[in-house]
C-alpha cells in the first residue's frame, strides 16, 4: 500500500489599497457563520440543488457534456475564445453583461461552466447539507477536499462538482456558480486536497503548455478579469471600464517583478517605486488611480471573487469614478491598475 498526501493552498492576501491621494488602509475581515442564498431567501448551511441530477443542471441551457454544436445552437458563436491554463478553451460570451457566461470546451465537449450573474434558476429544490470535508474517487485514488463553506462551498452532483461563490459583504448571497468535471477540480489546485492510492499514482497535474500557449492563457485571464469587473459594476448600476493597455503594461511589469523576486507588496522590493511612481515612470497620466494585487491563484474566476470578498479590493472594483483598467498576470501573480486619465 502506497500513500501520498499533497496539500494545495490558495493564497488570498489582505492588501494595502492605494488611492490617488496615496492613502493607505489595512482592513480586517471577521469570519461569518456559513450560509447560502440565491437572492430569493436565506438558508443556513444548506444549499438547493435540482431534483434531477445530471444533464438537466446547467446555466442558460448549457450543461457539462454538451457538444460544441449544441452550445452554438443555444448561445451562438462566442464573442471571444481564450486558452485556459489547463489546456481547454474558454468560450466567452460577454456581449450582454447581464447574461455573461464562460463555457470551457475540451474535445468539443463542455467540461467547465461558469456565470457570475444571479438570473439562473433551479427547476426544483431539495436540500443537501454542506460538508467541511468532501471525499471522492478519481483515477483509482481516494481524495479528500477541504471545503470552503464560508466563501465558495463545493458539492458533488453525481460525477461532477458545483461551486457556489458567496458574497461575504452582501448577506452571503450567491454571486456566481460554476460546474466542473472531476479531473479539473483536482488539476485546478483551487482547493486543499489530500489523497491516497495503491499502485499507479493518479494524474493530478495539468498539461504542460509551451511558452507561447502560457502567454496566450495569461492574456486570456487578463481579459476575463476585465469582463468580471464590468459584470460586477454593471450589476451595481456603474459604467463599465475600458481596457487600458498602457496601464496593463505597468501591471504586467509589477506582477513579473513580484514573481521574479519572490515578494508580495504594492511597493516594489527592487525599485522602491509605489503604484503611482510606476505609472508616472511609464508616462501614464492619471487624475485618479488604484491598484489591487493577488497571488496564489491560477484562475480569473477565483481571483475576482477573492478580491470581491475583501472590502478594500471591492472598493476599487466598485469605485464609480474609475474609467479604465489594465490587468497584468505573470505566473500566479495578479495586478489590477485602475486609472482615470
mmCIF file of C-alpha atoms in Angstrom:
data_model
loop_
_atom_site.group_PDB
_atom_site.id
_atom_site.type_symbol
_atom_site.label_atom_id
_atom_site.label_comp_id
_atom_site.label_asym_id
_atom_site.label_seq_id
_atom_site.Cartn_x
_atom_site.Cartn_y
_atom_site.Cartn_z
ATOM 1 C CA UNK A 1 0.000 0.000 0.000
ATOM 2 C CA UNK A 2 1.389 3.355 -1.036
ATOM 3 C CA UNK A 3 0.011 6.644 0.082
ATOM 4 C CA UNK A 4 0.774 10.176 -0.813
ATOM 5 C CA UNK A 5 -0.594 13.409 0.588
ATOM 6 C CA UNK A 6 -0.427 16.743 -1.147
ATOM 7 C CA UNK A 7 -1.851 19.971 0.191
ATOM 8 C CA UNK A 8 -2.784 22.607 -2.342
ATOM 9 C CA UNK A 9 -3.136 26.037 -0.801
ATOM 10 C CA UNK A 10 -4.995 29.022 -2.139
ATOM 11 C CA UNK A 11 -3.448 32.296 -1.052
ATOM 12 C CA UNK A 12 -5.631 35.339 -0.703
ATOM 13 C CA UNK A 13 -3.799 38.269 0.815
ATOM 14 C CA UNK A 14 -5.302 41.248 2.585
ATOM 15 C CA UNK A 15 -3.631 44.220 0.973
ATOM 16 C CA UNK A 16 -2.940 47.902 1.379
ATOM 17 C CA UNK A 17 -5.190 49.736 -1.058
ATOM 18 C CA UNK A 18 -3.852 52.851 -2.746
ATOM 19 C CA UNK A 19 -5.893 55.812 -3.919
ATOM 20 C CA UNK A 20 -4.824 58.911 -5.840
ATOM 21 C CA UNK A 21 -4.040 60.741 -2.608
ATOM 22 C CA UNK A 22 -1.740 57.890 -1.517
ATOM 23 C CA UNK A 23 -3.983 56.998 1.402
ATOM 24 C CA UNK A 24 -3.279 53.532 2.752
ATOM 25 C CA UNK A 25 -5.637 51.447 4.816
ATOM 26 C CA UNK A 26 -5.488 47.930 6.179
ATOM 27 C CA UNK A 27 -8.806 46.186 6.705
ATOM 28 C CA UNK A 28 -9.774 43.258 8.906
ATOM 29 C CA UNK A 29 -12.473 40.763 7.963
ATOM 30 C CA UNK A 30 -14.184 38.656 10.594
ATOM 31 C CA UNK A 31 -15.399 35.221 9.638
ATOM 32 C CA UNK A 32 -19.142 34.758 9.415
ATOM 33 C CA UNK A 33 -21.357 31.752 10.001
ATOM 34 C CA UNK A 34 -21.681 29.760 6.769
ATOM 35 C CA UNK A 35 -24.932 30.359 4.926
ATOM 36 C CA UNK A 36 -26.183 30.385 1.369
ATOM 37 C CA UNK A 37 -28.672 32.442 -0.540
ATOM 38 C CA UNK A 38 -29.653 32.704 -4.178
ATOM 39 C CA UNK A 39 -31.256 36.118 -3.664
ATOM 40 C CA UNK A 40 -34.687 34.610 -3.028
ATOM 41 C CA UNK A 41 -34.275 33.964 0.670
ATOM 42 C CA UNK A 42 -31.590 32.796 3.061
ATOM 43 C CA UNK A 43 -30.844 29.334 4.352
ATOM 44 C CA UNK A 44 -28.384 28.182 6.969
ATOM 45 C CA UNK A 45 -25.647 25.720 5.984
ATOM 46 C CA UNK A 46 -27.825 24.209 3.274
ATOM 47 C CA UNK A 47 -27.990 24.696 -0.459
ATOM 48 C CA UNK A 48 -30.532 23.920 -3.106
ATOM 49 C CA UNK A 49 -29.950 21.503 -5.932
ATOM 50 C CA UNK A 50 -32.051 20.262 -8.840
ATOM 51 C CA UNK A 51 -34.303 17.342 -8.079
ATOM 52 C CA UNK A 52 -32.917 15.505 -11.090
ATOM 53 C CA UNK A 53 -29.143 15.251 -11.178
ATOM 54 C CA UNK A 54 -27.101 15.129 -14.354
ATOM 55 C CA UNK A 55 -27.749 16.827 -17.660
ATOM 56 C CA UNK A 56 -30.736 18.879 -16.504
ATOM 57 C CA UNK A 57 -28.330 21.005 -14.487
ATOM 58 C CA UNK A 58 -26.599 23.936 -16.063
ATOM 59 C CA UNK A 59 -26.725 27.618 -16.949
ATOM 60 C CA UNK A 60 -28.826 29.127 -19.752
ATOM 61 C CA UNK A 61 -29.493 25.658 -21.107
ATOM 62 C CA UNK A 62 -25.792 24.740 -21.158
ATOM 63 C CA UNK A 63 -24.557 21.803 -19.089
ATOM 64 C CA UNK A 64 -21.447 19.666 -18.755
ATOM 65 C CA UNK A 65 -21.071 17.149 -21.552
ATOM 66 C CA UNK A 66 -22.973 19.216 -24.114
ATOM 67 C CA UNK A 67 -21.272 19.192 -27.515
ATOM 68 C CA UNK A 68 -19.991 22.273 -29.343
ATOM 69 C CA UNK A 69 -22.733 22.215 -31.967
ATOM 70 C CA UNK A 70 -25.453 22.351 -29.315
ATOM 71 C CA UNK A 71 -23.655 25.186 -27.475
ATOM 72 C CA UNK A 72 -23.584 27.211 -30.704
ATOM 73 C CA UNK A 73 -27.262 26.490 -31.299
ATOM 74 C CA UNK A 74 -28.170 27.792 -27.850
ATOM 75 C CA UNK A 75 -25.708 30.688 -27.435
ATOM 76 C CA UNK A 76 -24.351 31.416 -30.907
ATOM 77 C CA UNK A 77 -20.692 31.912 -31.719
ATOM 78 C CA UNK A 78 -18.603 33.018 -28.718
ATOM 79 C CA UNK A 79 -17.531 36.651 -28.555
ATOM 80 C CA UNK A 80 -14.000 35.513 -27.739
ATOM 81 C CA UNK A 81 -12.046 32.305 -27.237
ATOM 82 C CA UNK A 82 -9.336 32.102 -24.551
ATOM 83 C CA UNK A 83 -6.927 29.268 -23.897
ATOM 84 C CA UNK A 84 -7.023 28.115 -20.263
ATOM 85 C CA UNK A 85 -4.002 27.119 -18.206
ATOM 86 C CA UNK A 86 -5.466 23.606 -18.058
ATOM 87 C CA UNK A 87 -5.355 23.292 -21.826
ATOM 88 C CA UNK A 88 -9.044 23.551 -22.670
ATOM 89 C CA UNK A 89 -10.626 26.539 -24.386
ATOM 90 C CA UNK A 90 -12.868 29.095 -22.733
ATOM 91 C CA UNK A 91 -15.716 30.301 -24.936
ATOM 92 C CA UNK A 92 -16.515 33.781 -23.646
ATOM 93 C CA UNK A 93 -19.968 35.307 -24.104
ATOM 94 C CA UNK A 94 -19.632 38.906 -22.894
ATOM 95 C CA UNK A 95 -21.751 40.936 -25.303
ATOM 96 C CA UNK A 96 -24.558 41.129 -22.737
ATOM 97 C CA UNK A 97 -23.110 41.701 -19.269
ATOM 98 C CA UNK A 98 -26.319 40.594 -17.546
ATOM 99 C CA UNK A 99 -26.041 37.202 -19.255
ATOM 100 C CA UNK A 100 -22.276 36.733 -19.124
ATOM 101 C CA UNK A 101 -21.143 33.125 -19.312
ATOM 102 C CA UNK A 102 -17.860 31.220 -19.743
ATOM 103 C CA UNK A 103 -18.052 27.784 -21.342
ATOM 104 C CA UNK A 104 -14.977 25.566 -21.044
ATOM 105 C CA UNK A 105 -14.618 23.339 -24.137
ATOM 106 C CA UNK A 106 -12.355 20.310 -24.478
ATOM 107 C CA UNK A 107 -12.543 17.950 -27.456
ATOM 108 C CA UNK A 108 -15.827 19.638 -28.458
ATOM 109 C CA UNK A 109 -17.479 18.925 -25.092
ATOM 110 C CA UNK A 110 -18.354 21.244 -22.195
ATOM 111 C CA UNK A 111 -16.071 20.460 -19.245
ATOM 112 C CA UNK A 112 -16.264 23.715 -17.247
ATOM 113 C CA UNK A 113 -19.097 26.210 -16.952
ATOM 114 C CA UNK A 114 -19.359 29.495 -15.063
ATOM 115 C CA UNK A 115 -21.581 32.533 -14.758
ATOM 116 C CA UNK A 116 -21.358 35.390 -12.230
ATOM 117 C CA UNK A 117 -24.940 36.529 -12.775
ATOM 118 C CA UNK A 118 -27.849 35.730 -10.491
ATOM 119 C CA UNK A 119 -30.534 35.081 -13.116
ATOM 120 C CA UNK A 120 -30.072 31.281 -13.197
ATOM 121 C CA UNK A 121 -32.790 29.195 -11.535
ATOM 122 C CA UNK A 122 -33.187 25.629 -10.368
ATOM 123 C CA UNK A 123 -36.094 23.652 -11.783
ATOM 124 C CA UNK A 124 -36.966 22.239 -8.380
ATOM 125 C CA UNK A 125 -35.378 22.124 -4.954
ATOM 126 C CA UNK A 126 -34.275 19.561 -2.463
ATOM 127 C CA UNK A 127 -31.892 20.112 0.427
ATOM 128 C CA UNK A 128 -28.320 18.928 0.566
ATOM 129 C CA UNK A 129 -26.079 19.526 3.567
ATOM 130 C CA UNK A 130 -22.678 21.084 3.077
ATOM 131 C CA UNK A 131 -19.697 19.159 4.409
ATOM 132 C CA UNK A 132 -16.431 20.667 5.666
ATOM 133 C CA UNK A 133 -14.573 17.769 4.023
ATOM 134 C CA UNK A 134 -15.645 16.282 0.718
ATOM 135 C CA UNK A 135 -14.460 12.789 -0.261
ATOM 136 C CA UNK A 136 -14.451 11.395 -3.785
ATOM 137 C CA UNK A 137 -12.650 8.929 -6.039
ATOM 138 C CA UNK A 138 -10.682 9.841 -9.138
ATOM 139 C CA UNK A 139 -8.222 7.902 -11.294
ATOM 140 C CA UNK A 140 -8.017 4.936 -8.875
ATOM 141 C CA UNK A 141 -7.263 7.188 -5.886
ATOM 142 C CA UNK A 142 -9.303 8.402 -2.926
ATOM 143 C CA UNK A 143 -9.326 12.181 -2.449
ATOM 144 C CA UNK A 144 -10.384 14.420 0.422
ATOM 145 C CA UNK A 145 -11.129 18.076 -0.310
ATOM 146 C CA UNK A 146 -11.094 20.825 2.324
ATOM 147 C CA UNK A 147 -14.329 22.664 1.564
ATOM 148 C CA UNK A 148 -14.570 26.435 1.951
ATOM 149 C CA UNK A 149 -18.151 26.749 3.098
ATOM 150 C CA UNK A 150 -17.892 30.421 4.057
ATOM 151 C CA UNK A 151 -16.888 31.713 0.631
ATOM 152 C CA UNK A 152 -17.077 29.029 -2.077
ATOM 153 C CA UNK A 153 -18.697 25.785 -0.970
ATOM 154 C CA UNK A 154 -18.349 22.832 -3.326
ATOM 155 C CA UNK A 155 -20.783 19.956 -3.610
ATOM 156 C CA UNK A 156 -20.802 16.841 -5.774
ATOM 157 C CA UNK A 157 -23.692 16.269 -8.133
ATOM 158 C CA UNK A 158 -23.206 12.731 -9.400
ATOM 159 C CA UNK A 159 -19.771 12.750 -11.090
ATOM 160 C CA UNK A 160 -19.086 16.481 -11.251
ATOM 161 C CA UNK A 161 -18.778 19.427 -8.899
ATOM 162 C CA UNK A 162 -20.829 22.564 -8.450
ATOM 163 C CA UNK A 163 -19.216 25.564 -6.751
ATOM 164 C CA UNK A 164 -21.216 28.415 -5.252
ATOM 165 C CA UNK A 165 -19.357 31.721 -4.866
ATOM 166 C CA UNK A 166 -20.720 33.655 -1.891
ATOM 167 C CA UNK A 167 -20.595 37.400 -1.340
ATOM 168 C CA UNK A 168 -19.421 37.902 2.244
ATOM 169 C CA UNK A 169 -20.365 41.578 2.104
ATOM 170 C CA UNK A 170 -23.876 41.086 0.750
ATOM 171 C CA UNK A 171 -25.559 38.700 3.177
ATOM 172 C CA UNK A 172 -23.725 35.636 1.812
ATOM 173 C CA UNK A 173 -25.768 35.759 -1.376
ATOM 174 C CA UNK A 174 -24.586 33.674 -4.291
ATOM 175 C CA UNK A 175 -22.603 35.844 -6.691
ATOM 176 C CA UNK A 176 -21.541 33.103 -9.113
ATOM 177 C CA UNK A 177 -21.983 29.440 -9.913
ATOM 178 C CA UNK A 178 -19.607 27.004 -11.579
ATOM 179 C CA UNK A 179 -19.863 23.405 -12.773
ATOM 180 C CA UNK A 180 -16.605 21.453 -13.212
ATOM 181 C CA UNK A 181 -15.622 17.966 -14.296
ATOM 182 C CA UNK A 182 -13.948 15.935 -11.572
ATOM 183 C CA UNK A 183 -10.473 15.924 -13.136
ATOM 184 C CA UNK A 184 -10.479 19.725 -13.371
ATOM 185 C CA UNK A 185 -11.296 20.031 -9.669
ATOM 186 C CA UNK A 186 -8.144 18.019 -8.981
ATOM 187 C CA UNK A 187 -5.877 19.678 -11.547
ATOM 188 C CA UNK A 188 -7.029 23.281 -10.970
ATOM 189 C CA UNK A 189 -5.475 23.363 -7.461
ATOM 190 C CA UNK A 190 -8.143 25.703 -6.135
ATOM 191 C CA UNK A 191 -8.920 23.649 -3.010
ATOM 192 C CA UNK A 192 -6.661 21.949 -0.489
ATOM 193 C CA UNK A 193 -6.556 18.260 -1.341
ATOM 194 C CA UNK A 194 -5.123 15.115 0.164
ATOM 195 C CA UNK A 195 -5.202 11.678 -1.424
ATOM 196 C CA UNK A 196 -4.090 8.078 -1.118
ATOM 197 C CA UNK A 197 -3.626 5.413 -3.754
ATOM 198 C CA UNK A 198 -2.282 1.947 -4.356
ATOM 199 C CA UNK A 199 -0.280 1.139 -7.446
ATOM 200 C CA UNK A 200 -0.064 3.758 -10.160
ATOM 201 C CA UNK A 201 -0.259 7.372 -8.997
ATOM 202 C CA UNK A 202 -3.276 9.414 -10.123
ATOM 203 C CA UNK A 203 -2.897 12.142 -12.728
ATOM 204 C CA UNK A 204 -3.085 15.362 -10.733
ATOM 205 C CA UNK A 205 -1.151 17.784 -12.933
ATOM 206 C CA UNK A 206 -2.480 19.770 -15.848
ATOM 207 C CA UNK A 207 -0.906 19.739 -19.313
ATOM 208 C CA UNK A 208 2.482 21.317 -19.935
ATOM 209 C CA UNK A 209 1.977 24.415 -22.087
ATOM 210 C CA UNK A 210 4.539 25.952 -24.382
ATOM 211 C CA UNK A 211 5.764 29.456 -23.535
ATOM 212 C CA UNK A 212 3.550 30.842 -26.284
ATOM 213 C CA UNK A 213 0.488 28.949 -25.033
ATOM 214 C CA UNK A 214 1.092 30.070 -21.457
ATOM 215 C CA UNK A 215 1.355 33.725 -22.524
ATOM 216 C CA UNK A 216 -1.845 33.297 -24.517
ATOM 217 C CA UNK A 217 -3.565 31.843 -21.452
ATOM 218 C CA UNK A 218 -2.303 34.701 -19.237
ATOM 219 C CA UNK A 219 -3.662 37.261 -21.705
ATOM 220 C CA UNK A 220 -6.988 35.435 -21.580
ATOM 221 C CA UNK A 221 -7.008 35.721 -17.782
ATOM 222 C CA UNK A 222 -6.369 39.455 -18.047
ATOM 223 C CA UNK A 223 -9.343 39.955 -20.359
ATOM 224 C CA UNK A 224 -11.577 37.723 -18.240
ATOM 225 C CA UNK A 225 -10.771 39.827 -15.180
ATOM 226 C CA UNK A 226 -11.864 42.936 -17.086
ATOM 227 C CA UNK A 227 -15.075 41.139 -18.074
ATOM 228 C CA UNK A 228 -15.829 40.085 -14.495
ATOM 229 C CA UNK A 229 -15.134 43.576 -13.148
ATOM 230 C CA UNK A 230 -17.566 45.009 -15.685
ATOM 231 C CA UNK A 231 -20.244 42.397 -14.941
ATOM 232 C CA UNK A 232 -19.958 43.275 -11.248
ATOM 233 C CA UNK A 233 -20.024 47.032 -11.884
ATOM 234 C CA UNK A 234 -22.997 46.702 -14.212
ATOM 235 C CA UNK A 235 -24.934 44.802 -11.539
ATOM 236 C CA UNK A 236 -24.427 47.823 -9.258
ATOM 237 C CA UNK A 237 -25.540 50.347 -11.863
ATOM 238 C CA UNK A 238 -21.982 51.539 -12.608
ATOM 239 C CA UNK A 239 -20.462 52.196 -16.036
ATOM 240 C CA UNK A 240 -18.095 49.537 -17.426
ATOM 241 C CA UNK A 241 -14.354 50.174 -17.503
ATOM 242 C CA UNK A 242 -12.431 50.433 -20.766
ATOM 243 C CA UNK A 243 -9.261 48.427 -21.361
ATOM 244 C CA UNK A 244 -6.090 50.466 -20.778
ATOM 245 C CA UNK A 245 -3.119 48.815 -22.478
ATOM 246 C CA UNK A 246 -0.604 51.302 -21.057
ATOM 247 C CA UNK A 247 -1.784 50.501 -17.540
ATOM 248 C CA UNK A 248 -1.742 46.790 -18.392
ATOM 249 C CA UNK A 249 1.952 47.013 -19.302
ATOM 250 C CA UNK A 250 2.671 48.602 -15.919
ATOM 251 C CA UNK A 251 0.578 45.902 -14.209
ATOM 252 C CA UNK A 252 2.399 43.085 -16.029
ATOM 253 C CA UNK A 253 5.760 44.545 -15.095
ATOM 254 C CA UNK A 254 4.808 44.638 -11.405
ATOM 255 C CA UNK A 255 3.446 41.081 -11.450
ATOM 256 C CA UNK A 256 6.649 39.919 -13.167
ATOM 257 C CA UNK A 257 8.766 41.801 -10.608
ATOM 258 C CA UNK A 258 6.933 40.100 -7.729
ATOM 259 C CA UNK A 259 7.240 36.685 -9.401
ATOM 260 C CA UNK A 260 10.917 37.027 -10.278
ATOM 261 C CA UNK A 261 11.961 38.387 -6.894
ATOM 262 C CA UNK A 262 9.522 36.401 -4.735
ATOM 263 C CA UNK A 263 7.837 39.186 -2.799
ATOM 264 C CA UNK A 264 4.257 40.400 -2.461
ATOM 265 C CA UNK A 265 3.698 44.114 -1.967
ATOM 266 C CA UNK A 266 2.451 47.275 -3.650
ATOM 267 C CA UNK A 267 5.872 48.838 -3.077
ATOM 268 C CA UNK A 268 8.471 47.253 -5.338
ATOM 269 C CA UNK A 269 11.146 45.364 -3.397
ATOM 270 C CA UNK A 270 13.616 46.002 -6.207
ATOM 271 C CA UNK A 271 12.989 49.649 -7.152
ATOM 272 C CA UNK A 272 11.127 51.053 -4.159
ATOM 273 C CA UNK A 273 8.536 52.536 -6.519
ATOM 274 C CA UNK A 274 4.901 52.900 -5.453
ATOM 275 C CA UNK A 275 1.945 52.115 -7.747
ATOM 276 C CA UNK A 276 1.768 55.810 -8.665
ATOM 277 C CA UNK A 277 5.519 56.063 -9.259
ATOM 278 C CA UNK A 278 5.311 53.158 -11.694
ATOM 279 C CA UNK A 279 2.507 54.812 -13.656
ATOM 280 C CA UNK A 280 4.385 58.107 -13.837
ATOM 281 C CA UNK A 281 7.623 56.411 -14.885
ATOM 282 C CA UNK A 282 5.846 54.812 -17.860
ATOM 283 C CA UNK A 283 4.182 58.102 -18.817
ATOM 284 C CA UNK A 284 0.664 57.066 -17.795
ATOM 285 C CA UNK A 285 -1.222 60.208 -16.864
ATOM 286 C CA UNK A 286 -3.997 59.988 -14.328
ATOM 287 C CA UNK A 287 -6.304 62.095 -12.196
ATOM 288 C CA UNK A 288 -7.186 59.086 -10.051
ATOM 289 C CA UNK A 289 -5.604 55.643 -9.766
ATOM 290 C CA UNK A 290 -5.797 52.490 -7.679
ATOM 291 C CA UNK A 291 -4.200 49.055 -7.536
ATOM 292 C CA UNK A 292 -5.226 45.568 -6.450
ATOM 293 C CA UNK A 293 -2.779 42.669 -6.280
ATOM 294 C CA UNK A 294 -3.148 38.965 -5.526
ATOM 295 C CA UNK A 295 -1.012 35.837 -5.524
ATOM 296 C CA UNK A 296 -1.534 32.099 -5.389
ATOM 297 C CA UNK A 297 -4.398 31.999 -7.880
ATOM 298 C CA UNK A 298 -4.492 30.244 -11.266
ATOM 299 C CA UNK A 299 -7.900 31.386 -12.388
ATOM 300 C CA UNK A 300 -9.603 34.724 -13.172
ATOM 301 C CA UNK A 301 -12.840 33.496 -11.624
ATOM 302 C CA UNK A 302 -11.200 32.616 -8.319
ATOM 303 C CA UNK A 303 -9.155 35.814 -8.020
ATOM 304 C CA UNK A 304 -12.128 38.038 -8.866
ATOM 305 C CA UNK A 305 -14.308 36.517 -6.162
ATOM 306 C CA UNK A 306 -11.361 36.683 -3.748
ATOM 307 C CA UNK A 307 -10.992 40.419 -4.384
ATOM 308 C CA UNK A 308 -14.747 40.985 -4.044
ATOM 309 C CA UNK A 309 -14.711 39.323 -0.621
ATOM 310 C CA UNK A 310 -12.093 41.819 0.630
ATOM 311 C CA UNK A 311 -13.528 45.258 1.338
ATOM 312 C CA UNK A 312 -10.539 47.282 0.198
ATOM 313 C CA UNK A 313 -10.252 45.492 -3.146
ATOM 314 C CA UNK A 314 -14.017 45.593 -3.571
ATOM 315 C CA UNK A 315 -13.969 49.366 -3.136
ATOM 316 C CA UNK A 316 -11.517 49.728 -6.000
ATOM 317 C CA UNK A 317 -13.576 47.465 -8.263
ATOM 318 C CA UNK A 318 -16.761 49.393 -7.457
ATOM 319 C CA UNK A 319 -15.228 52.885 -7.438
ATOM 320 C CA UNK A 320 -17.640 54.940 -9.541
ATOM 321 C CA UNK A 321 -15.004 57.442 -10.664
ATOM 322 C CA UNK A 322 -12.615 54.962 -12.285
ATOM 323 C CA UNK A 323 -12.895 54.779 -16.076
ATOM 324 C CA UNK A 324 -10.198 52.352 -17.312
ATOM 325 C CA UNK A 325 -8.492 49.160 -16.193
ATOM 326 C CA UNK A 326 -5.265 47.389 -17.072
ATOM 327 C CA UNK A 327 -4.501 43.895 -15.778
ATOM 328 C CA UNK A 328 -1.197 42.038 -15.655
ATOM 329 C CA UNK A 329 -0.795 38.323 -14.916
ATOM 330 C CA UNK A 330 2.579 36.619 -14.529
ATOM 331 C CA UNK A 331 2.809 33.146 -13.043
ATOM 332 C CA UNK A 332 0.348 33.181 -10.167
ATOM 333 C CA UNK A 333 0.691 36.926 -9.519
ATOM 334 C CA UNK A 334 -2.118 39.285 -10.500
ATOM 335 C CA UNK A 335 -2.137 43.106 -10.652
ATOM 336 C CA UNK A 336 -5.073 45.384 -11.451
ATOM 337 C CA UNK A 337 -4.380 49.026 -12.338
ATOM 338 C CA UNK A 338 -7.414 51.296 -12.180
ATOM 339 C CA UNK A 339 -6.813 54.600 -13.980
ATOM 340 C CA UNK A 340 -8.911 57.686 -14.620
ATOM 341 C CA UNK A 341 -6.948 59.847 -17.114
#
